[in-house]
Short mmCIF file of N, CA and C in Angstrom, two decimals:
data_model
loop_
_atom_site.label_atom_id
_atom_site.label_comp_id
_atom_site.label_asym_id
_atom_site.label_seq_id
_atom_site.Cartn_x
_atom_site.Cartn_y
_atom_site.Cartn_z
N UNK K 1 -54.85 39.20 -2.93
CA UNK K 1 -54.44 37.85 -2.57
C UNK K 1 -54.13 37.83 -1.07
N UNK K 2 -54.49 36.97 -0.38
CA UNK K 2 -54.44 36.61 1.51
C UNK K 2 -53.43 36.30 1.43
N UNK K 3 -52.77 37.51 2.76
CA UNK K 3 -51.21 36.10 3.07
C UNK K 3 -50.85 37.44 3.89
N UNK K 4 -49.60 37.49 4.08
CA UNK K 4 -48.61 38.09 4.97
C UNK K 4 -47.73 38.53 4.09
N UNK K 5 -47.49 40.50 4.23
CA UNK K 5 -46.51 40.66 3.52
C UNK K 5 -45.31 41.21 5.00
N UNK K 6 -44.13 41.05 4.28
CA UNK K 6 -42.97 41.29 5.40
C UNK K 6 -41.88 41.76 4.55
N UNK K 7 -41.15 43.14 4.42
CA UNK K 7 -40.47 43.56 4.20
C UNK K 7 -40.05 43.25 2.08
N UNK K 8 -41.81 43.72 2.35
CA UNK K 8 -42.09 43.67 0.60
C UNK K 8 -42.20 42.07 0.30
N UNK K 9 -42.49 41.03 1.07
CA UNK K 9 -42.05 39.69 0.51
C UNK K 9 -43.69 39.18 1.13
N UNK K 10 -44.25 38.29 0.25
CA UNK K 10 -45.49 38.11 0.22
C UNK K 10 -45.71 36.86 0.49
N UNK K 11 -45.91 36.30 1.63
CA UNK K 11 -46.01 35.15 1.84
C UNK K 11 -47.44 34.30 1.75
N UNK K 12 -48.08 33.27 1.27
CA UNK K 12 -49.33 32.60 1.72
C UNK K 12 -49.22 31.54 2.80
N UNK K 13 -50.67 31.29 3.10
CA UNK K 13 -50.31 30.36 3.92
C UNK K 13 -49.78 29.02 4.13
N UNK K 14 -50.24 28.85 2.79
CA UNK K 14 -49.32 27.76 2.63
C UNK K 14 -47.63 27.41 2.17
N UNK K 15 -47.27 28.52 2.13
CA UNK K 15 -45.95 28.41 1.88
C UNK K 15 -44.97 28.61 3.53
N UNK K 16 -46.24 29.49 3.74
CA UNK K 16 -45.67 29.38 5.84
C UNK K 16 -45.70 28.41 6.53
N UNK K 17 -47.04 27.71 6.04
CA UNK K 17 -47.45 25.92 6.99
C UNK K 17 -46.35 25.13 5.84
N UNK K 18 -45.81 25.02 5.14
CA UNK K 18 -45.00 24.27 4.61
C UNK K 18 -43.46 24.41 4.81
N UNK K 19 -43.20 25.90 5.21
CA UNK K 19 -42.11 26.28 5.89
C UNK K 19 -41.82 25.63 7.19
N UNK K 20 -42.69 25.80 7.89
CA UNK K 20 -43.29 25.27 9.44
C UNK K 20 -42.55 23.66 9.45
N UNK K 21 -43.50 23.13 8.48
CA UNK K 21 -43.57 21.87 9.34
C UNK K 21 -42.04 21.36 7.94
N UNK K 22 -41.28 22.07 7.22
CA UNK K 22 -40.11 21.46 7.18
C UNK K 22 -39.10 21.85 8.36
N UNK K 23 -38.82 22.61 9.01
CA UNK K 23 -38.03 23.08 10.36
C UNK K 23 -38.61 22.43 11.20
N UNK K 24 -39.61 21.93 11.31
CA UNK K 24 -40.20 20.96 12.61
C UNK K 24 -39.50 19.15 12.25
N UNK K 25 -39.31 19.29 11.01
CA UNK K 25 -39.57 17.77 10.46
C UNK K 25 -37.75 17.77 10.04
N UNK K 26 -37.31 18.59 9.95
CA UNK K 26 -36.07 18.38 8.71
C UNK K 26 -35.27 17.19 9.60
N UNK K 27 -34.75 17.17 11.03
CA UNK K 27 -34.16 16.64 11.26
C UNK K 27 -34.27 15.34 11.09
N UNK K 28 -35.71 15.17 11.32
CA UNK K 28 -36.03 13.77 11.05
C UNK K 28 -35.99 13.06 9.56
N UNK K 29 -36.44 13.95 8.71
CA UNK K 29 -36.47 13.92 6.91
C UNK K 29 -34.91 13.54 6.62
N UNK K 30 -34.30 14.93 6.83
CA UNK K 30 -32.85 15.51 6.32
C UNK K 30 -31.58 14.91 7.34
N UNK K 31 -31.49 14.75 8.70
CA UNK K 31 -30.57 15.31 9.32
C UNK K 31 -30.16 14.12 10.43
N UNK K 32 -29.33 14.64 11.62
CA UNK K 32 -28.74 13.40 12.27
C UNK K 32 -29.15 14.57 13.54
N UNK K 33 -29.43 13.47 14.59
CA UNK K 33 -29.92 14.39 16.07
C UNK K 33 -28.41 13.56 16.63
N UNK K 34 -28.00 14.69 17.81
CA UNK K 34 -26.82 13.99 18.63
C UNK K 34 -27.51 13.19 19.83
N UNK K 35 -26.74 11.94 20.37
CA UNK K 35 -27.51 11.10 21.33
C UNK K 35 -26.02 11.24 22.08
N UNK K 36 -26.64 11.39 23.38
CA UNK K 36 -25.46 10.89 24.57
C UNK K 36 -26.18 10.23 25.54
N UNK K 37 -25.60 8.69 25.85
CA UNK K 37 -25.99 7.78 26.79
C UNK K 37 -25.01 7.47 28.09
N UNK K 38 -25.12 7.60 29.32
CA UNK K 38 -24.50 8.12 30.54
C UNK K 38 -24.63 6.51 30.99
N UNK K 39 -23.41 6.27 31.77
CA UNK K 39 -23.17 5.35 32.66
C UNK K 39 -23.95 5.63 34.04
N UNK K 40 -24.40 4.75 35.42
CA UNK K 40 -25.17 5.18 36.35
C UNK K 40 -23.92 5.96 36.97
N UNK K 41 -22.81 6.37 37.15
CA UNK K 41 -21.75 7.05 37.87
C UNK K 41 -22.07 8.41 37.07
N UNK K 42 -22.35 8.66 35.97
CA UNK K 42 -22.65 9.76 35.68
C UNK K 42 -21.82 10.34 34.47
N UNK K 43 -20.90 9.14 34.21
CA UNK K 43 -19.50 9.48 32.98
C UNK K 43 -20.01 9.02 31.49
N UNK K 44 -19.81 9.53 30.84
CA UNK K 44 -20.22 8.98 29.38
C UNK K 44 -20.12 7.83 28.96
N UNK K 45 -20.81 7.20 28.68
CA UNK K 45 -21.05 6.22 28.02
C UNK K 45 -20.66 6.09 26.80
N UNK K 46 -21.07 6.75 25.82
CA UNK K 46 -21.47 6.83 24.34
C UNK K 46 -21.99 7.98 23.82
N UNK K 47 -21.43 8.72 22.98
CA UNK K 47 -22.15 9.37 22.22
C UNK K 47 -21.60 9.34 21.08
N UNK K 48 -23.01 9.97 20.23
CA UNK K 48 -22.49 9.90 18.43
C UNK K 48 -24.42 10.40 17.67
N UNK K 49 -24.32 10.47 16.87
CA UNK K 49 -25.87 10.84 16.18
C UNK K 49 -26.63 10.07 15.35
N UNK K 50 -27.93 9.85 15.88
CA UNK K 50 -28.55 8.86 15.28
C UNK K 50 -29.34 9.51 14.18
N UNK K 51 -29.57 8.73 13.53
CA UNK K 51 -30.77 8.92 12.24
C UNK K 51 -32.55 9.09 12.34
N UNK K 52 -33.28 9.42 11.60
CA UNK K 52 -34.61 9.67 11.73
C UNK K 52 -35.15 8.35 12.44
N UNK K 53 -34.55 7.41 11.85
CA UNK K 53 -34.82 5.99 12.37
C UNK K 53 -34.60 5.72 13.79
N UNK K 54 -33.48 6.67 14.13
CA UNK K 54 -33.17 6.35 15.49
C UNK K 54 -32.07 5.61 15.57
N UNK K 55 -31.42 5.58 14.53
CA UNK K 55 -30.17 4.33 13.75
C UNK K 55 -28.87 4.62 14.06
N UNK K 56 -28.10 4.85 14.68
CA UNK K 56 -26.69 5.07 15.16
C UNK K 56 -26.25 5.25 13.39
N UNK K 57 -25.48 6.82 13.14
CA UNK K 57 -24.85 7.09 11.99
C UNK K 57 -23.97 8.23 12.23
N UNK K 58 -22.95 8.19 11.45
CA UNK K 58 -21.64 8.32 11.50
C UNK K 58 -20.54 8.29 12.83
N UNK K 59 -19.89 9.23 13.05
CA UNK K 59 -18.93 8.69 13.97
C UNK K 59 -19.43 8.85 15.52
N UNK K 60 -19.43 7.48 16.13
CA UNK K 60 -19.34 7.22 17.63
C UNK K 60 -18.28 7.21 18.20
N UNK K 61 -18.60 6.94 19.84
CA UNK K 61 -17.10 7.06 20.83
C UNK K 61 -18.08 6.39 22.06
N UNK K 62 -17.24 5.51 22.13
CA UNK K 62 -17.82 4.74 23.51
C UNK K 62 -16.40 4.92 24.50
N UNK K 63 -16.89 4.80 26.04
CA UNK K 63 -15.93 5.44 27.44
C UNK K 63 -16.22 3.95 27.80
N UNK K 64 -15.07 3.78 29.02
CA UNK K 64 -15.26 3.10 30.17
C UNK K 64 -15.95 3.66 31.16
N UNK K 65 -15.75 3.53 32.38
CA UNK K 65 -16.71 3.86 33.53
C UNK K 65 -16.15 4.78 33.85
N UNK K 66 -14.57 4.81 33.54
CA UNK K 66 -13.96 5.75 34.02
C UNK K 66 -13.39 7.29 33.49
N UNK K 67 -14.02 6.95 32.07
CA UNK K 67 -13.76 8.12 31.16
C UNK K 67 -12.72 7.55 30.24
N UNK K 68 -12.27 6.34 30.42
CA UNK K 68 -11.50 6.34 29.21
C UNK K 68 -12.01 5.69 27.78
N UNK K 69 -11.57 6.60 26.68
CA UNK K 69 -11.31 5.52 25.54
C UNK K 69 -11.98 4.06 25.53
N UNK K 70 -12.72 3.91 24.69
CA UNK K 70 -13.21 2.01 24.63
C UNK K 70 -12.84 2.20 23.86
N UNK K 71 -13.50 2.50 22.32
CA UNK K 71 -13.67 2.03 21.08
C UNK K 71 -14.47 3.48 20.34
N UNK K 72 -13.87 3.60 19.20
CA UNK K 72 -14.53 4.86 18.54
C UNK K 72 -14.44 4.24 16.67
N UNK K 73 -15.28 5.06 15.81
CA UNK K 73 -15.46 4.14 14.81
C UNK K 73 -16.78 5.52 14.49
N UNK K 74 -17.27 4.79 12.85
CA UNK K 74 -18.56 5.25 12.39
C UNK K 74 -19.49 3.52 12.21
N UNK K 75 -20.61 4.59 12.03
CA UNK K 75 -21.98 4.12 11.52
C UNK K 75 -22.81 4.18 10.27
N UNK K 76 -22.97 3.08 9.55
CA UNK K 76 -23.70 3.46 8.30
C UNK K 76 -24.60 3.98 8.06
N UNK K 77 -25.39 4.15 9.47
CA UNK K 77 -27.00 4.37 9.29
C UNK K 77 -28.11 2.86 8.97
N UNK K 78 -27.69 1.98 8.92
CA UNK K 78 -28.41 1.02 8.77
C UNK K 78 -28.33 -0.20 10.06
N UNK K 79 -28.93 -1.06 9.87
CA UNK K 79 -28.98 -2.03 11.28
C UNK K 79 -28.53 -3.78 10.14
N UNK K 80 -28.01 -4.30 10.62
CA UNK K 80 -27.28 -5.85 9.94
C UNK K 80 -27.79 -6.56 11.15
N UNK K 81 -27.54 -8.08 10.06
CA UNK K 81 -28.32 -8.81 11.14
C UNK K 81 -27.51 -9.62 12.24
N UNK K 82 -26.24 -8.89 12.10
CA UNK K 82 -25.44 -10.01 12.57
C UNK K 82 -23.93 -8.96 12.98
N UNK K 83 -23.38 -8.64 14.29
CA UNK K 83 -22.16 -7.93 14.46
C UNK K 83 -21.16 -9.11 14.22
N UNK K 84 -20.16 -8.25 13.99
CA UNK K 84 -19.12 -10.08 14.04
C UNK K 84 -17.84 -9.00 14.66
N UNK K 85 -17.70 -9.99 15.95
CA UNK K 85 -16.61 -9.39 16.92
C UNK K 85 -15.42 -10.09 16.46
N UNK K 86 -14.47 -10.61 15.64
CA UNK K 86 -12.96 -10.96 15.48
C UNK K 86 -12.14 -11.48 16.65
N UNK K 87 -12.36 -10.36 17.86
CA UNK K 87 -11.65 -10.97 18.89
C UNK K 87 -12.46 -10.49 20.13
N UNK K 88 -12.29 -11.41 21.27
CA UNK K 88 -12.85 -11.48 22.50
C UNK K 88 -12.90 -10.14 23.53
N UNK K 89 -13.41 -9.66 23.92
CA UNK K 89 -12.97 -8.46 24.84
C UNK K 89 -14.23 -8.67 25.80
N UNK K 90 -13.75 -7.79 27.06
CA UNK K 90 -14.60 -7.73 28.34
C UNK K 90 -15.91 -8.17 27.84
N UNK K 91 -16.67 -8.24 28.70
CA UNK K 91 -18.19 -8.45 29.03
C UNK K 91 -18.35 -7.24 29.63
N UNK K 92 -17.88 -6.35 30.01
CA UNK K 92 -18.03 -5.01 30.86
C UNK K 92 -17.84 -3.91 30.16
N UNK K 93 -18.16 -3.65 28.73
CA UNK K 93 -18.32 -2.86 27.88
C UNK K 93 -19.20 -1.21 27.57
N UNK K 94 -18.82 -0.56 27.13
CA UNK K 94 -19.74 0.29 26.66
C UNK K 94 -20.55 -0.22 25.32
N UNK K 95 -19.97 -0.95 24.27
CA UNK K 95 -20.49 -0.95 23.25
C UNK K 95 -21.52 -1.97 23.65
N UNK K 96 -23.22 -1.32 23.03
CA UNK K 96 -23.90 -2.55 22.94
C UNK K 96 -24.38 -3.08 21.80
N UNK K 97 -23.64 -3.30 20.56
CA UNK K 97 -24.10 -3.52 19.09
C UNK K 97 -24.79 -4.84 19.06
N UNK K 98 -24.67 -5.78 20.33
CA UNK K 98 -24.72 -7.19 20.55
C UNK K 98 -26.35 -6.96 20.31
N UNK K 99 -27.02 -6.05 21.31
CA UNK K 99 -28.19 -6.14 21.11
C UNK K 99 -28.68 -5.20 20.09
N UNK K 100 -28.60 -4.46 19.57
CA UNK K 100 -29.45 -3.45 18.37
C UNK K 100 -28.85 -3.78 16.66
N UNK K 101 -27.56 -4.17 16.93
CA UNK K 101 -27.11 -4.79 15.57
C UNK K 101 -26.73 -3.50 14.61
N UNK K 102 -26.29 -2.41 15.27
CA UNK K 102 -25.69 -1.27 14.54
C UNK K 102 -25.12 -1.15 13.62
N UNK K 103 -24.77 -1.52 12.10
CA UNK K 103 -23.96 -1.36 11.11
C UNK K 103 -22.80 -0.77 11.29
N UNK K 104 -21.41 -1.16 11.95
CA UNK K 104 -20.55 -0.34 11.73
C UNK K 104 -19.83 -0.44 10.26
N UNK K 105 -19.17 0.67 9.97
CA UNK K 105 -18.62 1.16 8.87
C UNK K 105 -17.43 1.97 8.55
N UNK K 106 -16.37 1.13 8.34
CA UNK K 106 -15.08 2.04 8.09
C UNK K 106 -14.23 1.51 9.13
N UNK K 107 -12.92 2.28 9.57
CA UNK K 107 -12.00 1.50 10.32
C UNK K 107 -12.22 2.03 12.27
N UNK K 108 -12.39 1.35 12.77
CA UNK K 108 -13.02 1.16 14.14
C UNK K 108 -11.96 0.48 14.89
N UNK K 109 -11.48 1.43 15.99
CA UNK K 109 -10.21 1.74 16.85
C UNK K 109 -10.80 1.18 18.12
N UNK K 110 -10.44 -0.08 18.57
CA UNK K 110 -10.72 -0.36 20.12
C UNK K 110 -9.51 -0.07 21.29
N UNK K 111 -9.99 -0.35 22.05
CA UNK K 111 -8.56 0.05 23.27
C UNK K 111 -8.93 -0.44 24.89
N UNK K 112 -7.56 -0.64 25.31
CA UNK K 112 -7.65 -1.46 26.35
C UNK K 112 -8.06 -0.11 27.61
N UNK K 113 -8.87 -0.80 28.52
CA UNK K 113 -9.09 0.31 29.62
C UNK K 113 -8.10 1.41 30.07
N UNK K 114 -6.79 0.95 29.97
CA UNK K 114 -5.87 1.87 29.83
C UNK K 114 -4.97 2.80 28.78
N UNK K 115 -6.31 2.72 27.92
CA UNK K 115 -5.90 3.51 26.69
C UNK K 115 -4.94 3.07 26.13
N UNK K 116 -4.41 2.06 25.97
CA UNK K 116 -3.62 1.41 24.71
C UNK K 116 -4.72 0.57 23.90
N UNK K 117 -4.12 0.93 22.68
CA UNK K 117 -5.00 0.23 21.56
C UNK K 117 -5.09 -1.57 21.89
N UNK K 118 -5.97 -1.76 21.69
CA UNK K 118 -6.46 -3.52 21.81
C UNK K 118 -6.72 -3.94 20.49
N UNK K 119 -7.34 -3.18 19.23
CA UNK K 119 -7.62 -3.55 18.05
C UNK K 119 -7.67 -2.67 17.48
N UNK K 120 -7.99 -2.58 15.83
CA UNK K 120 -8.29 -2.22 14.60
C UNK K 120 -9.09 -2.95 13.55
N UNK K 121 -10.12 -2.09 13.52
CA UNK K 121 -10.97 -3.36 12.26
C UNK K 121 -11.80 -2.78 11.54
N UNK K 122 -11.87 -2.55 10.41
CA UNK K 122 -12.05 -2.15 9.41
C UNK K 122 -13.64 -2.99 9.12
N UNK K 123 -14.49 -2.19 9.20
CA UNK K 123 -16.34 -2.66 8.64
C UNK K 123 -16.45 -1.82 7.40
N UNK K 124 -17.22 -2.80 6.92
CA UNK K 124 -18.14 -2.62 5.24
C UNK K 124 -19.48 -3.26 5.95
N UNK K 125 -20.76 -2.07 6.17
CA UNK K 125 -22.23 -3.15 6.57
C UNK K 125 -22.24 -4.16 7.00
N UNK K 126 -21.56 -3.92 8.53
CA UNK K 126 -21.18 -4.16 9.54
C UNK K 126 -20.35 -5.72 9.79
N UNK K 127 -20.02 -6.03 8.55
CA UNK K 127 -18.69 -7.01 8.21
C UNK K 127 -17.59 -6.73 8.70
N UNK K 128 -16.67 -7.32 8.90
CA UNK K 128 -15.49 -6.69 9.07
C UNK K 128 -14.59 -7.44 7.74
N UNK K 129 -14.24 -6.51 6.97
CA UNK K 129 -13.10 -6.50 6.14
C UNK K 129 -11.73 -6.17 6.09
N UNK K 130 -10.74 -6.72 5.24
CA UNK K 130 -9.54 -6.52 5.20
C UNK K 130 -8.72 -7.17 6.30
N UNK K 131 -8.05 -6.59 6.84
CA UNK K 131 -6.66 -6.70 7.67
C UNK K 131 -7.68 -6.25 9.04
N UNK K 132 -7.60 -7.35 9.96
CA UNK K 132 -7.92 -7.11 11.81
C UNK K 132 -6.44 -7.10 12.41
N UNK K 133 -6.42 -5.99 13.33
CA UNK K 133 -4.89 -6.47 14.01
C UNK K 133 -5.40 -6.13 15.27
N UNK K 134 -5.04 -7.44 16.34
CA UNK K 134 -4.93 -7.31 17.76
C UNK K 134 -3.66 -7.05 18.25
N UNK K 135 -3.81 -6.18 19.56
CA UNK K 135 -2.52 -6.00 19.94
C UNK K 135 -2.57 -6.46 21.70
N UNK K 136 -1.11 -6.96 22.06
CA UNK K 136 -0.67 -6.76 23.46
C UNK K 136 -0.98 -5.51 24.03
N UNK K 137 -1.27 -5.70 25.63
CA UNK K 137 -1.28 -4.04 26.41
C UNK K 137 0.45 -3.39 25.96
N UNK K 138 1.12 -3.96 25.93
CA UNK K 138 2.64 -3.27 25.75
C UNK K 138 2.74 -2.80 24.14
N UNK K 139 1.56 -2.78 23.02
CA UNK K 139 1.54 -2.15 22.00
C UNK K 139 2.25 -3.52 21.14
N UNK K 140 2.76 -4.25 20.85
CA UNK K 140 2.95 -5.06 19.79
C UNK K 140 2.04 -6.18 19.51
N UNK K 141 2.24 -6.15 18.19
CA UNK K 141 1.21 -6.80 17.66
C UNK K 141 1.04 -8.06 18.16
N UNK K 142 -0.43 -9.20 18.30
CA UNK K 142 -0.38 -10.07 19.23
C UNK K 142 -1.02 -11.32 17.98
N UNK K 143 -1.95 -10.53 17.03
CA UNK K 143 -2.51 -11.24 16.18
C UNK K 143 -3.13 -10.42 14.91
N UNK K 144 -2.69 -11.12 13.57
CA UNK K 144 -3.66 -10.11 13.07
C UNK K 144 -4.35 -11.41 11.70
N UNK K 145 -5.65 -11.51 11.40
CA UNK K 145 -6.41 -11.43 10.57
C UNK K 145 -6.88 -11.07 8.93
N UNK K 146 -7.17 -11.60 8.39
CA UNK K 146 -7.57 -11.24 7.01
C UNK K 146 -8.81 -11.38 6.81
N UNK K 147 -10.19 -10.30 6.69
CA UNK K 147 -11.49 -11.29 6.49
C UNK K 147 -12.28 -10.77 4.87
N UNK K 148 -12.66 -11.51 4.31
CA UNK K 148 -13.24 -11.01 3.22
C UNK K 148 -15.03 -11.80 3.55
N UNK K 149 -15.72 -11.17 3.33
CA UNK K 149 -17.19 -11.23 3.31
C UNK K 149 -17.52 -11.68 5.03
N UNK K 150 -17.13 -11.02 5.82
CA UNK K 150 -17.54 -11.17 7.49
C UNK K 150 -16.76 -12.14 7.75
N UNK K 151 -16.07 -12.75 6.52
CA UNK K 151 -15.25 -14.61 7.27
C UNK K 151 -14.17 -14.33 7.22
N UNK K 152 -13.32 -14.56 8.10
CA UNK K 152 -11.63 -15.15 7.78
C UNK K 152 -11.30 -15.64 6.72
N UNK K 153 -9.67 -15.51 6.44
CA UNK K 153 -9.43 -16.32 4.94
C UNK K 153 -7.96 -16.19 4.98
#
């Protein structure tokens, strides 16, 4: 029988070309690749690991310009058609969910450029559920929210 033996173990070729191209392929099949996206100053932007799709999944961390803290949170792996922001923040952001429509998922920690928390908000496929709480830069609470199905209530 043709094939390759190696330390008594008998391989064919097709069990080698099938070996092959799962280690070439798994990440994409099986697995999550890490992505890091850089501000033009050269400081992090964002990083976290996307899916075969290319899909932002599980936990991210977005910076300011300056290295601090934005907002950190997970990803479902899926894309929604619709982000729903609760409360207003900069236009001068790291996060860009506005345009790709990222599914976030689970409870997602924002913060003011000076590293005090600005929010908390809790996503289900990229809804935001439960209890939203905004806060003052001086840490007390400023507003908080109830949403069931992406809406207030």
């Amino acid at each position: 029988m043709p094939g390759i033996s190696f330390l008594n173990f008998h391989y064919s070729k097709k069990r080698i070309t099938a070996f092959v191209l799962l280690f070439l392929f798994s990440p994409i099949i099986f697995g999550q690749s890490p992505q890091k996206i850089m501000w033009d100053n050269g400081s992090i932007r964002c990083e976290g690991n996307v899916n075969g799709q290319n899909i932002r999944i599980g936990e991210w961390k977005f910076y300011y310009q300056n290295g601090n803290i934005e907002a950190q949170g997970n990803y479902s792996g899926k894309l929604t058609s619709k982000n729903y922001e609760p409360f207003k923040r900069s236009k001068n952001t790291a996060l860009d969910d506005y345009i790709t429509k990222f599914g976030r998922d689970g409870l997602w920690h924002f913060y003011y450029d000076g590293k005090e928390p600005f929010c908390n908000i809790s996503y289900h496929n990229g809804c935001p559920v439960g209890k939203a709480i905004r806060f003052h830069r001086t840490g007390i609470k400023a507003e908080e929210t109830n949403f069931r199905n992406c809406e207030p209530y």
